[in-house]
Each structure stands twice: as structure tokens, then as C-alpha cells.
Amino acid sequence: MSQDHTVSFAVDGVAVVTGAAQGIGQAAAVALAQQGADVALVARDPDRCAETAGMVEALGRRALALGCDVADKAAVAACARRAPPAAIPRRRRSQQRRHRHRSRVPR
């Protein structure tokens, strides 16, 4: 007997994904974009995130590639200062209000 382990969720904001240039990190970035997140793509070489950025943007979301070696504490701190929410402009307030209204749980 097979079980479906699909998880559905909605994201309204910015997700930060490390290792976003390939593999699981790339898949996570795309999945988060499919659920409504803008995505900050973190990798040692941000140029390698171009394919992932294209996939995220094709879904109508914003992508920002950031270079960072997550094993280097100082580099992580510098990356965090450049990372969202300030680095990726937010959607217009009217869009945010509409989204919040739709996501309310009925009482």
C-alpha cells in the first residue's frame, strides 16, 4: 500500500535557501517559490545560482543570489546583512492585504 506524503503549505515572505545552486537546495528553492515565497539563493559562488534564479522567476517570484561560505561565521554574518527582507522588495501593500484576507481561517 503506497502512501501520499505530499505536504501543502503557503509562504508569504522571503525564504533563504543555502546550497541553492543544485540538488536538494535547488529543489527546496523552487518548491518554496511554488508556494509563494520570494527566495534568497545562497551558495559559495552566486553565479552558479543563475539556473535556480531563472526557475524561481519563471514562477513569478523574485530571486536574489548571495555568495556565502556557510562554514565561515563572518561570511554568514555579512550575508545576513545583505539578505532579505530589505534585499528583495516586498509586494505592494494591496497585494499583501488581499493575500492575508484569503489565508484567514474561518471561525
mmCIF file of C-alpha atoms in Angstrom:
data_model
loop_
_atom_site.group_PDB
_atom_site.id
_atom_site.type_symbol
_atom_site.label_atom_id
_atom_site.label_comp_id
_atom_site.label_asym_id
_atom_site.label_seq_id
_atom_site.Cartn_x
_atom_site.Cartn_y
_atom_site.Cartn_z
ATOM 1 C CA MET A 1 0.000 0.000 0.000
ATOM 2 C CA SER A 2 1.530 3.323 -1.009
ATOM 3 C CA GLN A 3 1.014 6.482 0.969
ATOM 4 C CA ASP A 4 0.995 10.006 -0.349
ATOM 5 C CA HIS A 5 3.355 12.158 1.708
ATOM 6 C CA THR A 6 2.608 15.393 -0.131
ATOM 7 C CA VAL A 7 2.704 18.437 2.100
ATOM 8 C CA SER A 8 0.899 21.606 1.085
ATOM 9 C CA PHE A 9 1.709 24.987 2.589
ATOM 10 C CA ALA A 10 1.687 28.676 1.701
ATOM 11 C CA VAL A 11 4.525 31.117 2.196
ATOM 12 C CA ASP A 12 4.096 34.884 2.254
ATOM 13 C CA GLY A 13 7.525 36.396 2.558
ATOM 14 C CA VAL A 14 11.135 35.577 1.825
ATOM 15 C CA ALA A 15 12.834 32.204 2.202
ATOM 16 C CA VAL A 16 16.612 31.882 2.491
ATOM 17 C CA VAL A 17 17.933 28.658 0.943
ATOM 18 C CA THR A 18 21.547 27.529 1.267
ATOM 19 C CA GLY A 19 23.105 25.253 -1.335
ATOM 20 C CA ALA A 20 20.611 26.667 -3.821
ATOM 21 C CA ALA A 21 22.773 26.182 -6.915
ATOM 22 C CA GLN A 22 21.925 22.490 -7.332
ATOM 23 C CA GLY A 23 20.394 19.362 -5.882
ATOM 24 C CA ILE A 24 18.221 19.490 -2.783
ATOM 25 C CA GLY A 25 18.860 23.222 -2.275
ATOM 26 C CA GLN A 26 17.657 23.976 -5.796
ATOM 27 C CA ALA A 27 14.588 21.765 -5.320
ATOM 28 C CA ALA A 28 13.806 23.475 -1.999
ATOM 29 C CA ALA A 29 14.117 26.944 -3.551
ATOM 30 C CA VAL A 30 11.745 26.027 -6.385
ATOM 31 C CA ALA A 31 9.239 24.365 -4.003
ATOM 32 C CA LEU A 32 9.197 27.454 -1.783
ATOM 33 C CA ALA A 33 8.690 29.705 -4.819
ATOM 34 C CA GLN A 34 5.799 27.486 -5.955
ATOM 35 C CA GLN A 35 4.183 28.106 -2.574
ATOM 36 C CA GLY A 36 4.506 31.890 -2.828
ATOM 37 C CA ALA A 37 7.910 32.782 -1.395
ATOM 38 C CA ASP A 38 10.472 35.142 -2.828
ATOM 39 C CA VAL A 39 13.804 33.364 -2.442
ATOM 40 C CA ALA A 40 17.324 34.406 -1.435
ATOM 41 C CA LEU A 41 19.616 31.834 -3.054
ATOM 42 C CA VAL A 42 22.798 31.267 -1.062
ATOM 43 C CA ALA A 43 25.833 29.466 -2.478
ATOM 44 C CA ARG A 44 29.613 29.839 -2.337
ATOM 45 C CA ASP A 45 29.523 31.044 -5.946
ATOM 46 C CA PRO A 46 26.365 33.093 -6.519
ATOM 47 C CA ASP A 47 26.870 32.910 -10.311
ATOM 48 C CA ARG A 48 26.057 29.193 -10.086
ATOM 49 C CA CYS A 49 22.559 30.119 -8.863
ATOM 50 C CA ALA A 50 21.581 31.578 -12.250
ATOM 51 C CA GLU A 51 19.627 28.473 -13.289
ATOM 52 C CA THR A 52 17.799 28.311 -9.956
ATOM 53 C CA ALA A 53 17.052 32.047 -10.121
ATOM 54 C CA GLY A 54 15.560 31.556 -13.587
ATOM 55 C CA MET A 55 13.346 28.746 -12.307
ATOM 56 C CA VAL A 56 12.140 30.858 -9.356
ATOM 57 C CA GLU A 57 11.477 33.902 -11.545
ATOM 58 C CA ALA A 58 9.600 31.753 -14.092
ATOM 59 C CA LEU A 59 7.147 31.059 -11.269
ATOM 60 C CA GLY A 60 6.543 34.793 -10.871
ATOM 61 C CA ARG A 61 8.626 35.129 -7.692
ATOM 62 C CA ARG A 62 11.732 37.216 -7.005
ATOM 63 C CA ALA A 63 15.154 35.635 -6.598
ATOM 64 C CA LEU A 64 18.377 37.096 -5.221
ATOM 65 C CA ALA A 65 21.685 35.209 -5.427
ATOM 66 C CA LEU A 66 24.049 35.738 -2.487
ATOM 67 C CA GLY A 67 27.609 34.420 -2.244
ATOM 68 C CA CYS A 68 28.433 32.888 1.106
ATOM 69 C CA ASP A 69 30.503 30.048 2.555
ATOM 70 C CA VAL A 70 28.248 28.920 5.410
ATOM 71 C CA ALA A 71 31.241 27.336 7.169
ATOM 72 C CA ASP A 72 32.684 30.842 7.685
ATOM 73 C CA LYS A 73 30.935 32.622 10.579
ATOM 74 C CA ALA A 74 31.985 36.107 9.416
ATOM 75 C CA ALA A 75 30.783 35.392 5.879
ATOM 76 C CA VAL A 76 27.393 34.262 7.221
ATOM 77 C CA ALA A 77 27.062 37.476 9.235
ATOM 78 C CA ALA A 78 27.919 39.558 6.153
ATOM 79 C CA CYS A 79 25.442 37.566 4.048
ATOM 80 C CA ALA A 80 22.697 38.070 6.638
ATOM 81 C CA ARG A 81 23.203 41.834 6.435
ATOM 82 C CA ARG A 82 22.689 41.679 2.652
ATOM 83 C CA ALA A 83 19.801 39.214 2.803
ATOM 84 C CA PRO A 84 16.079 39.926 2.806
ATOM 85 C CA PRO A 85 13.732 41.340 3.696
ATOM 86 C CA ALA A 86 15.488 44.560 2.673
ATOM 87 C CA ALA A 87 17.282 42.956 -0.284
ATOM 88 C CA ILE A 88 14.117 41.797 -2.042
ATOM 89 C CA PRO A 89 11.433 44.476 -2.408
ATOM 90 C CA ARG A 90 8.101 43.444 -0.918
ATOM 91 C CA ARG A 91 4.945 43.210 -2.969
ATOM 92 C CA ARG A 92 2.649 46.187 -2.927
ATOM 93 C CA ARG A 93 0.610 46.541 0.242
ATOM 94 C CA SER A 94 -2.679 45.960 -1.595
ATOM 95 C CA GLN A 95 -1.424 42.553 -2.756
ATOM 96 C CA GLN A 96 -0.318 41.738 0.794
ATOM 97 C CA ARG A 97 -3.737 42.668 2.212
ATOM 98 C CA ARG A 98 -5.538 40.504 -0.357
ATOM 99 C CA HIS A 99 -3.282 37.537 0.402
ATOM 100 C CA ARG A 100 -3.735 37.879 4.170
ATOM 101 C CA HIS A 101 -7.502 38.065 3.758
ATOM 102 C CA ARG A 102 -7.610 34.837 1.690
ATOM 103 C CA SER A 103 -5.448 32.930 4.134
ATOM 104 C CA ARG A 104 -7.610 33.565 7.208
ATOM 105 C CA VAL A 105 -9.093 30.509 8.845
ATOM 106 C CA PRO A 106 -12.888 30.686 9.165
ATOM 107 C CA ARG A 107 -14.196 30.702 12.719
#
